[in-house]
């Protein structure tokens, strides 16, 4: 069996791109891209913490 790759870090740019997409539609690109980046970082740390607790 091959070891499963941990692609958890890819959540941050995904939320950033979603924020940019919403920002383009609402004409507030900078504001929504920053919010998407912050939410992506928060979700990343939350999932990393949860995975550490599950794997113990």
PDB file of C-alpha atoms in Angstrom:
ATOM      1  CA  UNK A   1       0.000   0.000   0.000  1.00  0.00           C
ATOM      2  CA  UNK A   2       1.247   3.459  -0.805  1.00  0.00           C
ATOM      3  CA  UNK A   3       1.264   6.197   1.771  1.00  0.00           C
ATOM      4  CA  UNK A   4      -1.583   8.664   1.402  1.00  0.00           C
ATOM      5  CA  UNK A   5      -0.437  12.180   0.548  1.00  0.00           C
ATOM      6  CA  UNK A   6      -1.514  14.940   2.871  1.00  0.00           C
ATOM      7  CA  UNK A   7      -3.020  17.667   0.679  1.00  0.00           C
ATOM      8  CA  UNK A   8      -4.463  19.662   3.555  1.00  0.00           C
ATOM      9  CA  UNK A   9      -2.394  22.743   2.637  1.00  0.00           C
ATOM     10  CA  UNK A  10      -4.341  23.041  -0.639  1.00  0.00           C
ATOM     11  CA  UNK A  11      -7.367  24.261   1.321  1.00  0.00           C
ATOM     12  CA  UNK A  12      -5.829  27.736   1.738  1.00  0.00           C
ATOM     13  CA  UNK A  13      -5.557  28.626  -1.981  1.00  0.00           C
ATOM     14  CA  UNK A  14      -8.972  27.057  -2.608  1.00  0.00           C
ATOM     15  CA  UNK A  15     -10.639  29.446  -0.162  1.00  0.00           C
ATOM     16  CA  UNK A  16      -8.577  32.326  -1.576  1.00  0.00           C
ATOM     17  CA  UNK A  17      -9.821  31.560  -5.095  1.00  0.00           C
ATOM     18  CA  UNK A  18     -13.412  31.327  -3.866  1.00  0.00           C
ATOM     19  CA  UNK A  19     -13.011  34.727  -2.225  1.00  0.00           C
ATOM     20  CA  UNK A  20     -11.614  36.179  -5.451  1.00  0.00           C
ATOM     21  CA  UNK A  21     -14.538  34.721  -7.426  1.00  0.00           C
ATOM     22  CA  UNK A  22     -17.065  36.298  -5.062  1.00  0.00           C
ATOM     23  CA  UNK A  23     -15.102  39.561  -5.114  1.00  0.00           C
ATOM     24  CA  UNK A  24     -15.190  39.744  -8.903  1.00  0.00           C
ATOM     25  CA  UNK A  25     -18.956  39.291  -8.891  1.00  0.00           C
ATOM     26  CA  UNK A  26     -19.578  41.900  -6.196  1.00  0.00           C
ATOM     27  CA  UNK A  27     -16.847  44.336  -7.343  1.00  0.00           C
ATOM     28  CA  UNK A  28     -15.091  44.140  -3.945  1.00  0.00           C
ATOM     29  CA  UNK A  29     -12.159  41.992  -5.010  1.00  0.00           C
ATOM     30  CA  UNK A  30      -9.615  42.951  -2.339  1.00  0.00           C
ATOM     31  CA  UNK A  31     -12.015  42.655   0.596  1.00  0.00           C
ATOM     32  CA  UNK A  32     -13.360  39.231  -0.364  1.00  0.00           C
ATOM     33  CA  UNK A  33      -9.952  37.828  -1.285  1.00  0.00           C
ATOM     34  CA  UNK A  34      -8.590  38.781   2.158  1.00  0.00           C
ATOM     35  CA  UNK A  35     -11.623  37.223   3.854  1.00  0.00           C
ATOM     36  CA  UNK A  36     -11.160  34.046   1.782  1.00  0.00           C
ATOM     37  CA  UNK A  37      -7.489  33.870   2.745  1.00  0.00           C
ATOM     38  CA  UNK A  38      -8.243  34.292   6.455  1.00  0.00           C
ATOM     39  CA  UNK A  39     -11.024  31.683   6.375  1.00  0.00           C
ATOM     40  CA  UNK A  40      -8.735  29.272   4.513  1.00  0.00           C
ATOM     41  CA  UNK A  41      -6.027  29.641   7.150  1.00  0.00           C
ATOM     42  CA  UNK A  42      -8.526  29.129   9.984  1.00  0.00           C
ATOM     43  CA  UNK A  43      -9.983  26.007   8.333  1.00  0.00           C
ATOM     44  CA  UNK A  44      -6.472  24.655   7.688  1.00  0.00           C
ATOM     45  CA  UNK A  45      -5.430  24.959  11.335  1.00  0.00           C
ATOM     46  CA  UNK A  46      -8.756  23.545  12.546  1.00  0.00           C
ATOM     47  CA  UNK A  47      -8.485  20.467  10.294  1.00  0.00           C
ATOM     48  CA  UNK A  48      -4.810  19.951  11.161  1.00  0.00           C
ATOM     49  CA  UNK A  49      -5.673  20.023  14.887  1.00  0.00           C
ATOM     50  CA  UNK A  50      -8.622  17.652  14.364  1.00  0.00           C
ATOM     51  CA  UNK A  51      -6.486  15.189  12.375  1.00  0.00           C
ATOM     52  CA  UNK A  52      -3.818  15.158  15.079  1.00  0.00           C
ATOM     53  CA  UNK A  53      -6.438  14.308  17.707  1.00  0.00           C
ATOM     54  CA  UNK A  54      -7.989  11.568  15.574  1.00  0.00           C
ATOM     55  CA  UNK A  55      -4.642   9.938  14.736  1.00  0.00           C
ATOM     56  CA  UNK A  56      -3.555   9.615  18.411  1.00  0.00           C
TER      57      UNK A  56
END
